[in-house]
Tab-separated table of C-alpha atoms in Angstrom:
chain	number	residue	atom	x	y	z
A	1	MET	CA	-291.567	-36.152	-85.989
A	2	SER	CA	-293.361	-37.367	-88.217
A	3	HIS	CA	-296.155	-41.185	-88.864
A	4	ALA	CA	-296.292	-41.386	-92.554
A	5	THR	CA	-297.068	-44.807	-93.513
A	6	GLY	CA	-297.812	-45.301	-97.184
A	7	TYR	CA	-297.879	-49.840	-96.800
A	8	ILE	CA	-299.712	-50.639	-99.435
A	9	PRO	CA	-300.043	-54.737	-99.174
A	10	ARG	CA	-299.263	-57.129	-102.398
A	11	ASP	CA	-301.454	-58.165	-104.556
A	12	TYR	CA	-300.778	-61.521	-105.898
A	13	ASP	CA	-303.317	-62.530	-108.538
A	14	ALA	CA	-301.343	-59.158	-109.623
A	15	MET	CA	-297.935	-60.168	-107.796
A	16	PRO	CA	-298.396	-63.274	-107.741
A	17	ARG	CA	-295.755	-65.968	-105.400
A	18	GLY	CA	-292.220	-66.533	-107.021
A	19	LYS	CA	-292.692	-63.926	-109.795
A	20	VAL	CA	-290.652	-60.950	-108.408
A	21	ALA	CA	-287.718	-60.738	-109.694
A	22	PHE	CA	-284.279	-61.375	-107.364
A	23	THR	CA	-286.365	-62.956	-105.072
A	24	ALA	CA	-285.750	-66.625	-103.946
A	25	PRO	CA	-287.673	-69.405	-102.201
A	26	PHE	CA	-287.057	-69.559	-97.883
A	27	ASP	CA	-284.377	-72.038	-97.791
A	28	LEU	CA	-282.679	-70.992	-94.687
A	29	GLN	CA	-284.747	-74.560	-91.766
A	30	PRO	CA	-287.114	-73.539	-89.852
A	31	ILE	CA	-285.843	-73.212	-86.531
A	32	PRO	CA	-288.573	-74.295	-83.945
A	33	LYS	CA	-290.121	-72.846	-82.113
A	34	SER	CA	-289.144	-74.777	-78.782
A	35	GLU	CA	-286.560	-73.347	-79.094
A	36	TRP	CA	-286.768	-69.660	-79.833
A	37	LYS	CA	-286.197	-68.985	-75.754
A	38	ASP	CA	-284.119	-69.885	-75.544
A	39	ARG	CA	-282.129	-68.666	-79.124
A	40	ILE	CA	-283.430	-64.911	-77.821
A	41	ASP	CA	-281.600	-64.893	-74.542
A	42	TYR	CA	-278.478	-66.556	-75.856
A	43	LEU	CA	-278.527	-63.803	-78.599
A	44	LYS	CA	-278.752	-61.011	-75.884
A	45	GLU	CA	-276.707	-62.730	-73.220
A	46	GLN	CA	-273.967	-62.655	-75.780
A	47	LYS	CA	-274.987	-58.692	-76.792
A	48	ALA	CA	-275.974	-60.500	-80.784
A	49	ARG	CA	-278.490	-59.586	-81.454
A	50	LEU	CA	-279.514	-57.198	-84.487
A	51	SER	CA	-280.799	-53.923	-82.343
A	52	ASP	CA	-277.185	-55.125	-80.599
A	53	VAL	CA	-275.453	-54.846	-84.003
A	54	VAL	CA	-277.327	-51.327	-84.411
A	55	THR	CA	-276.126	-50.146	-81.628
A	56	ALA	CA	-272.645	-50.841	-81.776
A	57	HIS	CA	-272.507	-49.047	-85.599
A	58	GLY	CA	-274.633	-46.883	-84.716
A	59	LEU	CA	-276.956	-46.439	-87.121
A	60	LYS	CA	-279.774	-44.350	-86.220
A	61	ALA	CA	-282.913	-44.186	-87.359
A	62	SER	CA	-284.298	-42.853	-90.498
A	63	ASP	CA	-286.631	-40.255	-91.028
A	64	GLN	CA	-289.232	-40.727	-94.186
A	65	ASN	CA	-290.135	-36.641	-93.095
A	66	GLY	CA	-293.993	-36.716	-94.081
A	67	TYR	CA	-294.050	-39.181	-97.126
A	68	GLY	CA	-295.988	-42.226	-97.828
A	69	TYR	CA	-291.728	-44.183	-98.932
A	70	CYS	CA	-291.733	-46.345	-95.498
A	71	TRP	CA	-291.257	-49.780	-97.695
A	72	ALA	CA	-288.611	-48.273	-99.371
A	73	HIS	CA	-287.387	-47.065	-95.673
A	74	GLY	CA	-288.299	-49.988	-94.785
A	75	THR	CA	-285.824	-52.039	-97.476
A	76	VAL	CA	-283.192	-49.783	-97.750
A	77	ASN	CA	-283.398	-49.939	-94.124
A	78	ALA	CA	-282.782	-53.821	-94.412
A	79	MET	CA	-279.841	-53.563	-96.444
A	80	ARG	CA	-277.830	-51.048	-93.943
A	81	VAL	CA	-278.438	-53.040	-90.733
A	82	LEU	CA	-276.795	-55.876	-93.086
A	83	ARG	CA	-274.253	-54.189	-94.187
A	84	ALA	CA	-273.358	-53.824	-90.359
A	85	LYS	CA	-273.725	-57.020	-90.116
A	86	GLU	CA	-271.313	-57.518	-92.570
A	87	GLY	CA	-268.758	-55.370	-91.577
A	88	GLN	CA	-268.764	-52.888	-93.691
A	89	PRO	CA	-267.989	-49.572	-94.551
A	90	TYR	CA	-271.372	-47.641	-93.057
A	91	LEU	CA	-272.900	-45.968	-95.711
A	92	ASP	CA	-275.797	-42.912	-95.709
A	93	LEU	CA	-278.297	-44.926	-98.716
A	94	SER	CA	-281.090	-43.306	-99.186
A	95	ALA	CA	-284.170	-44.751	-99.210
A	96	THR	CA	-285.499	-41.317	-100.952
A	97	ALA	CA	-284.107	-42.505	-104.345
A	98	VAL	CA	-285.732	-45.888	-104.467
A	99	ALA	CA	-289.260	-44.831	-103.841
A	100	ALA	CA	-288.924	-41.515	-106.283
A	101	GLN	CA	-288.164	-43.131	-108.392
A	102	ILE	CA	-290.459	-46.569	-108.981
A	103	LYS	CA	-293.979	-43.218	-108.125
A	104	ASN	CA	-291.558	-41.391	-111.082
A	105	PHE	CA	-291.512	-38.670	-108.423
A	106	ARG	CA	-295.098	-38.530	-106.782
A	107	ASP	CA	-295.514	-39.271	-103.458
A	108	GLN	CA	-297.481	-42.506	-103.169
A	109	GLY	CA	-297.507	-46.267	-101.260
A	110	GLY	CA	-295.439	-49.352	-101.796
A	111	ASN	CA	-294.415	-52.230	-100.534
A	112	THR	CA	-290.735	-54.058	-100.183
A	113	PHE	CA	-291.749	-55.601	-103.377
A	114	ASP	CA	-292.166	-52.875	-105.647
A	115	ALA	CA	-288.757	-52.097	-104.123
A	116	ILE	CA	-286.161	-54.576	-104.606
A	117	PRO	CA	-286.319	-55.266	-108.122
A	118	HIS	CA	-285.707	-51.749	-108.268
A	119	VAL	CA	-282.708	-52.440	-106.028
A	120	ALA	CA	-281.102	-54.847	-107.526
A	121	GLN	CA	-280.761	-53.702	-110.369
A	122	HIS	CA	-279.607	-50.094	-110.046
A	123	GLY	CA	-279.113	-50.030	-106.291
A	124	VAL	CA	-278.985	-47.229	-104.142
A	125	PRO	CA	-277.154	-43.574	-104.208
A	126	THR	CA	-276.348	-42.448	-101.117
A	127	PHE	CA	-277.399	-39.122	-99.484
A	128	ALA	CA	-273.598	-37.246	-101.138
A	129	THR	CA	-276.052	-37.780	-104.381
A	130	TRP	CA	-279.818	-37.924	-103.454
A	131	PRO	CA	-280.145	-36.434	-100.015
A	132	GLN	CA	-282.690	-38.154	-97.856
A	133	ASN	CA	-286.348	-37.188	-98.383
A	134	GLN	CA	-285.416	-35.327	-101.552
A	135	VAL	CA	-288.278	-35.873	-104.369
A	136	LYS	CA	-285.895	-34.121	-106.875
A	137	ARG	CA	-285.767	-35.564	-111.237
A	138	ASP	CA	-283.080	-33.513	-111.505
A	139	LEU	CA	-281.419	-35.286	-108.912
A	140	VAL	CA	-281.287	-38.703	-111.233
A	141	THR	CA	-277.007	-38.118	-112.495
A	142	GLU	CA	-274.551	-40.059	-113.910
A	143	ALA	CA	-272.858	-39.578	-111.290
A	144	MET	CA	-275.591	-40.941	-108.723
A	145	LYS	CA	-276.565	-43.925	-111.284
A	146	ASP	CA	-272.803	-44.580	-111.193
A	147	GLU	CA	-272.701	-44.941	-106.059
A	148	ALA	CA	-276.226	-46.855	-106.943
A	149	ALA	CA	-274.644	-49.539	-109.113
A	150	GLN	CA	-272.056	-49.987	-105.638
A	151	SER	CA	-275.078	-50.993	-103.324
A	152	THR	CA	-277.062	-53.051	-104.985
A	153	LEU	CA	-278.223	-56.320	-103.620
A	154	LYS	CA	-279.076	-59.165	-105.761
A	155	GLU	CA	-280.165	-62.161	-103.677
A	156	TRP	CA	-284.204	-61.743	-101.704
A	157	TRP	CA	-285.748	-64.061	-99.879
A	158	GLU	CA	-289.750	-63.632	-100.309
A	159	LEU	CA	-290.694	-65.502	-97.135
A	160	GLU	CA	-294.699	-66.561	-96.911
A	161	PRO	CA	-297.205	-64.118	-95.647
A	162	ASN	CA	-298.040	-64.209	-92.280
A	163	ASP	CA	-295.807	-66.635	-91.540
A	164	MET	CA	-294.584	-66.112	-88.032
A	165	GLU	CA	-291.869	-69.085	-87.766
A	166	MET	CA	-289.968	-68.352	-91.174
A	167	LYS	CA	-289.652	-64.298	-89.494
A	168	ALA	CA	-288.942	-65.683	-86.309
A	169	THR	CA	-286.035	-67.910	-87.739
A	170	CYS	CA	-284.996	-64.939	-89.823
A	171	LEU	CA	-284.548	-62.795	-87.031
A	172	LEU	CA	-283.582	-65.617	-85.015
A	173	ASN	CA	-280.228	-66.405	-88.257
A	174	GLN	CA	-279.644	-62.626	-87.324
A	175	VAL	CA	-281.344	-61.807	-90.419
A	176	PRO	CA	-283.598	-58.312	-90.345
A	177	ALA	CA	-286.951	-58.640	-92.672
A	178	ILE	CA	-289.201	-56.495	-93.934
A	179	ALA	CA	-292.365	-56.601	-92.744
A	180	GLY	CA	-295.567	-55.046	-93.760
A	181	TYR	CA	-298.084	-54.666	-90.998
A	182	SER	CA	-301.586	-54.367	-92.403
A	183	HIS	CA	-302.919	-53.251	-89.056
A	184	MET	CA	-300.318	-49.935	-89.046
A	185	GLY	CA	-301.013	-49.487	-93.227
A	186	HIS	CA	-297.009	-49.648	-91.911
A	187	MET	CA	-294.741	-51.230	-93.552
A	188	MET	CA	-290.678	-51.432	-90.601
A	189	CYS	CA	-287.284	-53.068	-90.522
A	190	ASP	CA	-287.635	-56.137	-88.001
A	191	LEU	CA	-284.928	-57.000	-85.696
A	192	ASP	CA	-285.295	-59.141	-82.984
A	193	LEU	CA	-286.998	-61.973	-81.552
A	194	ILE	CA	-288.154	-60.958	-78.286
A	195	TYR	CA	-290.587	-62.252	-75.479
A	196	LYS	CA	-292.877	-62.613	-72.163
A	197	GLY	CA	-293.797	-65.513	-71.048
A	198	ASN	CA	-295.071	-67.243	-73.368
A	199	ASP	CA	-296.170	-64.592	-75.949
A	200	PHE	CA	-293.683	-63.864	-79.120
A	201	GLY	CA	-293.074	-60.910	-80.812
A	202	VAL	CA	-290.670	-59.016	-82.400
A	203	LEU	CA	-288.468	-55.458	-82.056
A	204	THR	CA	-288.666	-54.114	-84.717
A	205	TRP	CA	-287.153	-50.438	-86.049
A	206	ASN	CA	-289.328	-47.814	-87.773
A	207	SER	CA	-289.266	-44.824	-90.222
A	208	TRP	CA	-289.574	-41.986	-87.714
A	209	GLY	CA	-287.087	-40.341	-86.554
A	210	GLU	CA	-284.184	-41.442	-84.213
A	211	LYS	CA	-286.017	-39.134	-80.994
A	212	TRP	CA	-289.053	-41.313	-81.979
A	213	GLY	CA	-289.647	-44.281	-80.542
A	214	ASP	CA	-290.488	-46.732	-77.426
A	215	PHE	CA	-287.333	-48.100	-76.772
A	216	GLY	CA	-285.350	-45.196	-78.302
A	217	ASN	CA	-283.460	-45.014	-81.986
A	218	GLY	CA	-287.176	-45.559	-83.633
A	219	THR	CA	-287.494	-49.337	-81.734
A	220	MET	CA	-290.542	-49.694	-80.721
A	221	GLU	CA	-292.768	-53.818	-79.794
A	222	LEU	CA	-295.039	-55.540	-81.815
A	223	TRP	CA	-296.751	-58.308	-80.142
A	224	GLY	CA	-298.919	-61.975	-80.620
A	225	ARG	CA	-300.933	-60.959	-83.717
A	226	LYS	CA	-299.916	-57.484	-84.879
A	227	ALA	CA	-295.620	-58.832	-84.919
A	228	VAL	CA	-297.617	-60.836	-87.681
A	229	SER	CA	-296.927	-59.627	-90.996
A	230	PHE	CA	-298.160	-60.021	-94.110
A	231	ASP	CA	-295.542	-58.859	-96.340
A	232	GLN	CA	-292.304	-58.988	-95.569
A	233	ALA	CA	-288.833	-60.379	-97.266
A	234	ALA	CA	-285.094	-60.519	-96.103
A	235	PRO	CA	-281.766	-59.603	-97.577
A	236	ARG	CA	-278.876	-62.221	-98.292
A	237	VAL	CA	-276.232	-60.719	-98.943
A	238	VAL	CA	-275.055	-57.030	-99.873
A	239	ARG	CA	-273.151	-56.171	-102.678
A	240	ILE	CA	-269.360	-55.697	-101.887
A	241	ALA	CA	-266.903	-52.879	-103.037
B	1	MET	CA	-224.975	-83.357	-102.487
B	2	ARG	CA	-222.994	-80.472	-100.129
B	3	PRO	CA	-223.576	-81.082	-95.878
B	4	GLY	CA	-226.272	-79.333	-95.253
B	5	THR	CA	-228.397	-79.345	-98.335
B	6	LYS	CA	-230.416	-83.186	-96.669
B	7	PRO	CA	-231.926	-81.498	-94.002
B	8	MET	CA	-232.780	-77.956	-96.374
B	9	LEU	CA	-234.888	-80.422	-99.242
B	10	TYR	CA	-236.307	-82.149	-96.456
B	11	ALA	CA	-237.692	-78.964	-94.584
B	12	ALA	CA	-238.504	-77.384	-98.490
B	13	ALA	CA	-241.407	-80.528	-98.683
B	14	ALA	CA	-242.717	-80.333	-95.019
B	15	LEU	CA	-243.548	-76.715	-96.594
B	16	ILE	CA	-244.969	-78.212	-99.533
B	17	LEU	CA	-247.188	-80.896	-97.702
B	18	LEU	CA	-248.016	-78.413	-95.626
B	19	GLN	CA	-249.400	-76.579	-97.733
B	20	PHE	CA	-250.834	-79.067	-99.988
B	21	ALA	CA	-252.510	-79.673	-97.078
B	22	GLY	CA	-254.229	-76.916	-95.820
B	23	SER	CA	-255.501	-76.989	-99.540
B	24	ARG	CA	-257.226	-79.931	-99.324
B	25	GLY	CA	-259.047	-78.304	-96.107
B	26	CYS	CA	-258.080	-80.227	-93.149
B	27	GLU	CA	-257.124	-78.931	-89.607
B	28	LEU	CA	-254.873	-76.943	-89.961
B	29	PRO	CA	-251.791	-75.304	-88.102
B	30	ASP	CA	-250.827	-71.982	-87.807
B	31	LEU	CA	-248.964	-70.963	-91.234
B	32	ILE	CA	-245.902	-69.270	-91.317
B	33	PRO	CA	-245.005	-66.992	-89.642
B	34	GLY	CA	-244.775	-63.881	-91.383
B	35	GLU	CA	-247.646	-65.322	-93.671
B	36	ARG	CA	-250.623	-63.884	-94.749
B	37	ALA	CA	-254.531	-65.459	-95.095
B	38	ILE	CA	-255.635	-61.166	-95.955
B	39	ASN	CA	-253.490	-58.507	-98.045
B	40	LEU	CA	-253.752	-56.985	-95.179
B	41	PRO	CA	-251.919	-54.670	-92.699
B	42	GLY	CA	-252.332	-55.110	-89.599
B	43	LEU	CA	-255.312	-57.243	-88.109
B	44	ALA	CA	-257.143	-58.594	-91.192
B	45	VAL	CA	-260.384	-60.933	-89.524
B	46	LEU	CA	-263.365	-62.560	-91.362
B	47	VAL	CA	-266.242	-64.947	-90.399
B	48	VAL	CA	-266.954	-67.030	-93.881
B	49	TYR	CA	-270.565	-68.615	-93.572
B	50	GLU	CA	-273.478	-69.621	-95.771
B	51	SER	CA	-276.599	-67.050	-95.228
B	52	SER	CA	-278.888	-70.342	-96.244
B	53	GLN	CA	-277.420	-72.712	-93.111
B	54	THR	CA	-278.698	-72.441	-89.123
B	55	LEU	CA	-275.155	-72.891	-86.556
B	56	PRO	CA	-275.847	-73.927	-83.784
B	57	LYS	CA	-276.609	-70.679	-81.258
B	58	GLU	CA	-273.081	-70.395	-79.540
B	59	GLN	CA	-271.326	-70.044	-83.261
B	60	GLN	CA	-274.557	-68.564	-85.048
B	61	ALA	CA	-273.838	-66.367	-82.221
B	62	ILE	CA	-270.014	-65.541	-83.565
B	63	LEU	CA	-271.439	-63.628	-86.606
B	64	THR	CA	-272.570	-60.506	-84.585
B	65	GLY	CA	-270.002	-61.086	-81.605
B	66	THR	CA	-269.967	-57.253	-81.279
B	67	GLY	CA	-267.120	-58.569	-78.450
B	68	TRP	CA	-264.696	-59.726	-80.634
B	69	GLN	CA	-265.172	-57.035	-83.452
B	70	LYS	CA	-264.944	-54.706	-81.058
B	71	ALA	CA	-261.958	-56.282	-80.765
B	72	VAL	CA	-260.331	-55.812	-83.760
B	73	ILE	CA	-261.552	-52.175	-84.293
B	74	ASP	CA	-259.710	-51.713	-80.487
B	75	ALA	CA	-256.742	-53.236	-82.146
B	76	GLY	CA	-256.903	-51.001	-85.507
B	77	GLY	CA	-258.180	-54.225	-87.433
B	78	ASN	CA	-260.270	-54.670	-89.456
B	79	TRP	CA	-263.400	-57.330	-89.876
B	80	ARG	CA	-265.776	-59.110	-91.816
B	81	VAL	CA	-268.283	-61.476	-92.014
B	82	LEU	CA	-269.583	-62.217	-94.875
B	83	ASP	CA	-271.967	-64.779	-97.062
B	84	ARG	CA	-269.661	-67.424	-98.855
B	85	ASN	CA	-271.486	-65.978	-102.563
B	86	SER	CA	-270.972	-62.671	-102.016
B	87	ASP	CA	-271.339	-60.335	-105.265
B	88	PHE	CA	-267.825	-58.413	-104.787
B	89	VAL	CA	-267.853	-55.286	-107.359
B	90	GLY	CA	-263.896	-55.479	-108.101
B	91	ALA	CA	-261.694	-58.677	-108.464
B	92	ASP	CA	-259.149	-57.722	-106.672
B	93	SER	CA	-260.932	-56.914	-103.050
B	94	PRO	CA	-258.635	-58.241	-100.517
B	95	TRP	CA	-261.685	-60.238	-99.020
B	96	LYS	CA	-261.994	-62.294	-102.082
B	97	PRO	CA	-258.833	-64.580	-102.091
B	98	PRO	CA	-260.142	-66.119	-98.697
B	99	ILE	CA	-263.348	-66.846	-98.970
B	100	ASP	CA	-262.529	-68.674	-102.140
B	101	LYS	CA	-260.688	-70.486	-100.748
B	102	ALA	CA	-262.216	-71.349	-97.820
B	103	PRO	CA	-263.377	-74.970	-97.795
B	104	LYS	CA	-265.576	-75.961	-95.441
B	105	VAL	CA	-268.722	-72.969	-94.187
B	106	PRO	CA	-268.550	-71.724	-91.138
B	107	TRP	CA	-264.629	-71.256	-91.826
B	108	LEU	CA	-262.633	-68.379	-90.319
B	109	VAL	CA	-259.796	-66.302	-91.639
B	110	VAL	CA	-257.025	-64.383	-89.226
B	111	SER	CA	-254.735	-62.833	-90.763
B	112	SER	CA	-251.885	-60.708	-88.666
B	113	ASP	CA	-248.382	-59.021	-88.702
B	114	GLY	CA	-247.738	-61.761	-86.745
B	115	GLY	CA	-248.752	-64.552	-89.047
B	116	SER	CA	-252.140	-66.503	-89.396
B	117	PHE	CA	-255.382	-69.130	-89.099
B	118	GLU	CA	-257.123	-70.296	-91.093
B	119	GLY	CA	-259.408	-72.510	-89.515
B	120	ASP	CA	-263.548	-74.115	-87.974
B	121	LEU	CA	-264.944	-71.104	-86.347
B	122	PRO	CA	-264.293	-71.468	-82.657
B	123	ALA	CA	-267.453	-72.769	-80.831
B	124	ASP	CA	-268.188	-69.141	-78.596
B	125	ASN	CA	-268.065	-65.907	-78.656
B	126	ALA	CA	-265.250	-66.349	-76.057
B	127	ALA	CA	-262.338	-69.075	-78.218
B	128	MET	CA	-263.959	-66.783	-80.903
B	129	LEU	CA	-261.933	-63.643	-78.625
B	130	ALA	CA	-258.686	-65.561	-77.577
B	131	LYS	CA	-258.838	-67.347	-81.321
B	132	ILE	CA	-258.242	-63.250	-82.048
B	133	GLN	CA	-256.423	-61.782	-79.027
B	134	GLU	CA	-252.852	-64.728	-79.891
B	135	TYR	CA	-252.927	-62.080	-83.242
B	136	ALA	CA	-253.654	-59.007	-82.158
B	137	LYS	CA	-250.507	-58.355	-80.102
């Protein structure tokens, strides 16, 4: 079991809003807070939350295994969830491949906004050509590149920092949100909006392996201010082979 | 004109009108038995939607309706829930033509050995399951 993190908050001076390739402003009409509880309850009753999708499709939590690559795992996990939502065949997508190539094979932290342009342009290979947690230059082969190109994602939403309404709207529309949590130094893939009483939170999918998690399969709840994420993005449409 | 020709001509005209009506996005009756709306064998179900559109909660829940999806799998079929602007690797995906044909979103396409359906997304998961079960036999 590993508890590595690796989230580095985005420097908005160096990387201004609207300037990350393959991202677009969030254009989902915000769902008013007055509707959140009702929609949460309905999705739960219908077993139509993203956490239900993860369970129904047998998706297992990834494991960054000590590498500071949470930011790549969160990004790739969002792709895995979106693929499952769309009914696409399952692929063991390698988050390590994304992180290792971006960071020139160094064990370094990062951000989903580092990963998004790479994923959009080069895609993500599967474990067949890039096993998870293998950081080796000789894995960069033409076969790997060809395979990765089948799994690109060219449209991403850039959410406003700390905007819980935008994130809630994503989750209530069954769109996974990649979320950077400064209080944890960690980036994860949020699945569900949740509530207890008048407090709202998120059920998030961690990358510390399937045996970890308060609620099984790498999931944990974050509440109130701890559910607010600084950097956040959401995938729109995966490539369909 | 030979006997029986006029009725055949009227029937052909009716079929042509039905196809034209379908292409203009009117409420469609079920297609002619044997025609496939999705070029796949057996049961195939496609929901076309717009990811930047929030639906009423009942229809929103259909997009991740694990109940109807399981029913399709149990019937040996395939299903997809795809954005109207999906990015396809090649031009020969069986899911692309019905997406391109969808006159609006959200839209439902059901294709089976016994015929096909193309029309508005049902009101909720129960209605969605009922529609699929009509074709899953």
